CSV table of C-alpha atoms in Angstrom, one decimal:
chain,number,residue,atom,x,y,z
A,1,GLY,CA,20.5,25.9,-27.6
A,2,ALA,CA,22.7,27.5,-30.3
A,3,GLY,CA,19.9,29.2,-32.1
A,4,VAL,CA,16.1,29.6,-32.2
A,5,SER,CA,14.5,26.2,-33.1
A,6,GLN,CA,11.1,25.8,-34.6
A,7,SER,CA,9.0,22.8,-35.3
A,8,PRO,CA,7.6,21.5,-37.5
A,9,SER,CA,9.4,23.1,-40.4
A,10,ASN,CA,6.6,22.2,-42.7
A,11,LYS,CA,3.0,21.3,-41.9
A,12,VAL,CA,0.1,20.5,-44.2
A,13,THR,CA,-3.3,20.4,-42.6
A,14,GLU,CA,-6.9,20.2,-43.6
A,15,LYS,CA,-9.1,23.1,-43.3
A,16,GLY,CA,-10.9,23.1,-39.9
A,17,LYS,CA,-8.2,21.2,-38.1
A,18,ASP,CA,-6.1,22.7,-35.2
A,19,VAL,CA,-2.4,23.1,-35.4
A,20,GLU,CA,0.4,23.7,-32.9
A,21,LEU,CA,3.7,25.3,-33.7
A,22,ARG,CA,6.6,25.2,-31.3
A,23,CYS,CA,9.4,27.5,-30.7
A,24,ASP,CA,12.5,26.9,-28.6
A,25,PRO,CA,14.2,30.3,-28.0
A,26,ILE,CA,17.9,30.9,-27.3
A,27,SER,CA,18.6,30.0,-23.7
A,28,GLY,CA,18.4,33.1,-21.5
A,29,HIS,CA,16.5,35.3,-23.9
A,30,THR,CA,13.7,37.0,-22.1
A,31,ALA,CA,11.8,38.2,-25.2
A,32,LEU,CA,10.1,36.0,-27.6
A,33,TYR,CA,8.1,37.0,-30.7
A,34,TRP,CA,5.8,35.3,-33.2
A,35,TYR,CA,5.4,36.8,-36.7
A,36,ARG,CA,3.5,35.6,-39.7
A,37,GLN,CA,4.7,36.1,-43.3
A,38,ARG,CA,2.5,35.4,-46.3
A,39,LEU,CA,4.2,34.6,-49.6
A,40,GLY,CA,6.0,37.6,-50.9
A,41,GLN,CA,4.9,39.9,-48.1
A,42,GLY,CA,6.4,41.5,-45.0
A,43,LEU,CA,6.4,40.3,-41.4
A,44,GLU,CA,3.1,40.6,-39.6
A,45,PHE,CA,3.5,40.9,-35.8
A,46,LEU,CA,1.4,38.4,-33.9
A,47,ILE,CA,2.5,38.3,-30.2
A,48,TYR,CA,5.4,39.3,-28.0
A,49,PHE,CA,6.4,37.8,-24.6
A,50,GLN,CA,8.8,39.6,-22.3
A,51,GLY,CA,9.8,37.9,-19.1
A,52,ASN,CA,7.0,37.6,-16.7
A,53,SER,CA,5.0,40.6,-18.1
A,54,ALA,CA,1.7,40.1,-19.7
A,55,PRO,CA,2.2,39.3,-23.4
A,56,ASP,CA,1.4,41.8,-26.1
A,57,LYS,CA,-1.3,40.0,-28.0
A,58,SER,CA,-2.3,42.9,-30.1
A,59,GLY,CA,-1.3,41.3,-33.4
A,60,LEU,CA,-3.3,38.1,-33.1
A,61,PRO,CA,-5.7,38.2,-36.1
A,62,SER,CA,-8.6,36.4,-34.5
A,63,ASP,CA,-9.6,34.4,-31.5
A,64,ARG,CA,-8.6,31.3,-33.4
A,65,PHE,CA,-5.0,32.2,-32.6
A,66,SER,CA,-3.4,31.8,-29.2
A,67,ALA,CA,0.1,31.5,-27.8
A,68,GLU,CA,1.6,30.4,-24.6
A,69,ARG,CA,5.1,30.6,-23.2
A,70,THR,CA,6.4,28.6,-20.2
A,71,GLY,CA,8.6,30.9,-18.2
A,72,GLU,CA,11.4,32.1,-20.4
A,73,SER,CA,11.5,28.9,-22.5
A,74,VAL,CA,9.4,27.1,-25.0
A,75,SER,CA,6.4,28.8,-26.7
A,76,THR,CA,3.6,27.3,-28.7
A,77,LEU,CA,1.4,29.1,-31.2
A,78,THR,CA,-2.0,27.4,-31.6
A,79,ILE,CA,-4.3,28.0,-34.6
A,80,GLN,CA,-7.8,26.5,-34.1
A,81,ARG,CA,-10.1,25.6,-37.0
A,82,THR,CA,-7.5,26.5,-39.6
A,83,GLN,CA,-8.6,28.4,-42.7
A,84,GLN,CA,-6.8,28.6,-46.1
A,85,GLU,CA,-5.9,32.2,-45.3
A,86,ASP,CA,-3.8,31.0,-42.4
A,87,SER,CA,-1.3,29.5,-44.9
A,88,ALA,CA,2.0,31.3,-44.3
A,89,VAL,CA,5.4,31.0,-42.7
A,90,TYR,CA,5.2,31.5,-39.0
A,91,LEU,CA,8.5,32.9,-37.7
A,92,CYS,CA,9.6,32.9,-34.1
A,93,ALA,CA,12.4,35.1,-32.7
A,94,SER,CA,14.0,35.7,-29.4
A,95,SER,CA,16.3,38.4,-27.9
A,96,LEU,CA,17.7,39.9,-24.8
A,97,LEU,CA,16.2,43.2,-23.7
A,98,ARG,CA,16.9,46.0,-26.3
A,99,ASN,CA,19.2,43.8,-28.3
A,100,THR,CA,19.5,41.9,-31.5
A,101,ILE,CA,16.6,39.7,-32.4
A,102,TYR,CA,17.4,36.2,-33.6
A,103,PHE,CA,15.0,34.3,-35.8
A,104,GLY,CA,14.3,30.6,-36.3
A,105,GLU,CA,13.9,29.2,-39.7
A,106,GLY,CA,10.1,29.3,-39.5
A,107,SER,CA,7.3,26.8,-39.8
A,108,TRP,CA,5.6,26.7,-43.2
A,109,LEU,CA,1.9,26.1,-42.8
A,110,THR,CA,-0.2,25.0,-45.7
A,111,VAL,CA,-4.0,24.7,-45.2
A,112,VAL,CA,-5.7,22.6,-47.9
B,1,SER,CA,2.0,50.3,-32.9
B,2,GLN,CA,5.1,51.6,-34.6
B,3,GLN,CA,6.4,50.0,-37.7
B,4,GLY,CA,9.4,50.6,-40.0
B,5,GLU,CA,8.5,51.2,-43.6
B,6,GLU,CA,11.1,50.5,-46.2
B,7,ASP,CA,11.4,52.1,-49.6
B,8,PRO,CA,11.7,51.4,-52.4
B,9,GLN,CA,9.7,48.2,-52.4
B,10,ALA,CA,11.9,46.8,-55.1
B,11,LEU,CA,15.4,47.7,-56.4
B,12,SER,CA,17.3,46.2,-59.3
B,13,ILE,CA,21.0,47.0,-59.9
B,14,GLN,CA,24.1,45.7,-61.6
B,15,GLU,CA,26.8,43.8,-59.8
B,16,GLY,CA,29.4,46.3,-58.5
B,17,GLU,CA,26.9,49.2,-58.0
B,18,ASN,CA,25.8,50.5,-54.6
B,19,ALA,CA,22.3,49.8,-53.3
B,20,THR,CA,20.6,52.2,-50.9
B,21,MET,CA,17.4,51.3,-49.0
B,22,ASN,CA,15.5,53.6,-46.7
B,23,CYS,CA,13.4,53.0,-43.6
B,24,SER,CA,11.0,55.5,-42.0
B,25,TYR,CA,9.2,55.1,-38.7
B,26,LYS,CA,6.7,57.1,-36.6
B,27,THR,CA,7.5,57.1,-32.9
B,28,SER,CA,10.5,57.1,-30.5
B,29,ILE,CA,12.8,54.1,-30.7
B,30,ASN,CA,15.6,52.6,-28.7
B,31,ASN,CA,17.3,51.1,-31.7
B,32,LEU,CA,16.8,50.2,-35.3
B,33,GLN,CA,17.8,47.0,-36.8
B,34,TRP,CA,18.3,45.8,-40.4
B,35,TYR,CA,17.7,42.2,-41.5
B,36,ARG,CA,18.1,40.2,-44.6
B,37,GLN,CA,15.9,37.3,-45.8
B,38,ASN,CA,17.0,35.1,-48.6
B,39,SER,CA,14.4,32.5,-49.1
B,40,GLY,CA,11.2,33.4,-47.2
B,41,ARG,CA,12.4,31.6,-44.1
B,42,GLY,CA,14.4,33.0,-41.2
B,43,LEU,CA,15.8,36.5,-41.1
B,44,VAL,CA,19.4,37.1,-40.6
B,45,HIS,CA,20.5,40.1,-38.5
B,46,LEU,CA,22.7,42.5,-40.3
B,47,ILE,CA,23.3,45.5,-38.1
B,48,LEU,CA,21.8,47.3,-35.1
B,49,ILE,CA,22.1,51.1,-34.6
B,50,ARG,CA,21.1,52.6,-31.3
B,51,SER,CA,19.1,55.8,-31.1
B,52,ASN,CA,22.1,57.8,-29.9
B,53,GLU,CA,24.2,56.7,-32.9
B,54,ARG,CA,24.2,58.4,-36.3
B,55,GLU,CA,26.2,56.0,-38.4
B,56,LYS,CA,27.5,52.5,-38.3
B,57,HIS,CA,29.6,50.3,-40.6
B,58,SER,CA,29.9,46.6,-40.9
B,59,GLY,CA,31.9,45.3,-43.9
B,60,ARG,CA,30.2,46.5,-47.1
B,61,LEU,CA,27.2,47.8,-45.1
B,62,ARG,CA,26.7,51.3,-43.9
B,63,VAL,CA,23.7,52.3,-41.9
B,64,THR,CA,22.7,55.9,-40.9
B,65,LEU,CA,20.1,57.0,-38.5
B,66,ASP,CA,18.4,60.4,-38.4
B,67,THR,CA,16.1,60.5,-35.3
B,68,SER,CA,15.0,64.0,-36.2
B,69,LYS,CA,13.6,62.8,-39.5
B,70,LYS,CA,12.7,59.3,-38.1
B,71,SER,CA,14.5,57.6,-40.9
B,72,SER,CA,17.4,55.3,-41.6
B,73,SER,CA,19.3,54.2,-44.6
B,74,LEU,CA,21.1,51.0,-45.5
B,75,LEU,CA,23.9,51.2,-48.1
B,76,ILE,CA,25.4,48.1,-49.6
B,77,THR,CA,28.6,49.0,-51.4
B,78,ALA,CA,30.1,47.1,-54.3
B,79,SER,CA,27.0,44.8,-54.5
B,80,ARG,CA,27.3,41.1,-55.5
B,81,ALA,CA,24.8,38.8,-57.0
B,82,ALA,CA,24.7,37.0,-53.6
B,83,ASP,CA,23.3,40.2,-52.1
B,84,THR,CA,20.0,39.5,-53.8
B,85,ALA,CA,17.5,39.2,-51.0
B,86,SER,CA,14.7,41.1,-49.2
B,87,TYR,CA,15.9,43.6,-46.6
B,88,PHE,CA,13.8,44.6,-43.6
B,89,CYS,CA,14.1,47.3,-41.0
B,90,ALA,CA,12.8,46.7,-37.5
B,91,THR,CA,12.1,49.5,-35.1
B,92,GLY,CA,11.0,49.6,-31.5
B,93,ILE,CA,11.1,50.8,-28.0
B,94,ASN,CA,12.4,48.3,-25.5
B,95,ASN,CA,11.8,44.9,-27.1
B,96,ASP,CA,8.6,45.6,-29.0
B,97,MET,CA,10.1,45.3,-32.5
B,98,ARG,CA,7.9,45.7,-35.6
B,99,PHE,CA,9.0,45.1,-39.2
B,100,GLY,CA,8.1,46.8,-42.4
B,101,ALA,CA,7.2,45.2,-45.7
B,102,GLY,CA,10.8,45.1,-46.9
B,103,THR,CA,12.8,46.1,-50.0
B,104,ARG,CA,13.4,43.4,-52.6
B,105,LEU,CA,16.9,43.8,-53.9
B,106,THR,CA,18.0,42.1,-57.1
B,107,VAL,CA,21.6,42.3,-58.1
B,108,LYS,CA,22.2,41.3,-61.7
B,109,PRO,CA,25.5,39.6,-62.5
């Protein structure tokens, strides 16, 4: 596609429910990132996929968070048993190796 | 893991003035990138400077990189109200890019 696409753009969920956020990276980009950004704060690294290498999961805040990527295409970020503290914008980005990172518009998650 | 750290956290200037933001990092990098975020959603890439470069220009933007001091600066000249946004630096080796907390720039008309 022309850019990084994320869905849903907005999601309101009840505390305790699971959510899935989807990211379609730019075609051909080997690297894919997930970041979290709480209101008024900076970007918090969550996870990084690079080609067929094992993903860097060091930023995932708890075992309720997981992410998968199918080859060099779509990625899903799953949050189980959501908590109010999970409310944030979840930003996905993709890039070629050692190159500009392109961001999607983000998925705004609100846990009520 | 390495992370760019921007300063100041917030900067307020008058339209027409120049704005300078700084970024410091801790370990070796391949490149350093500056991004802008208007509305808390996607970030827009501004400029990438590689570790073997010292200065780069793009329109009203000027970026410098000092690898000996592990720091970079972003200068926006002749600022406009539309430049009001948050600015982030990202540093990394290979593709492992991490972001700082950003500088919130306000340009008053």
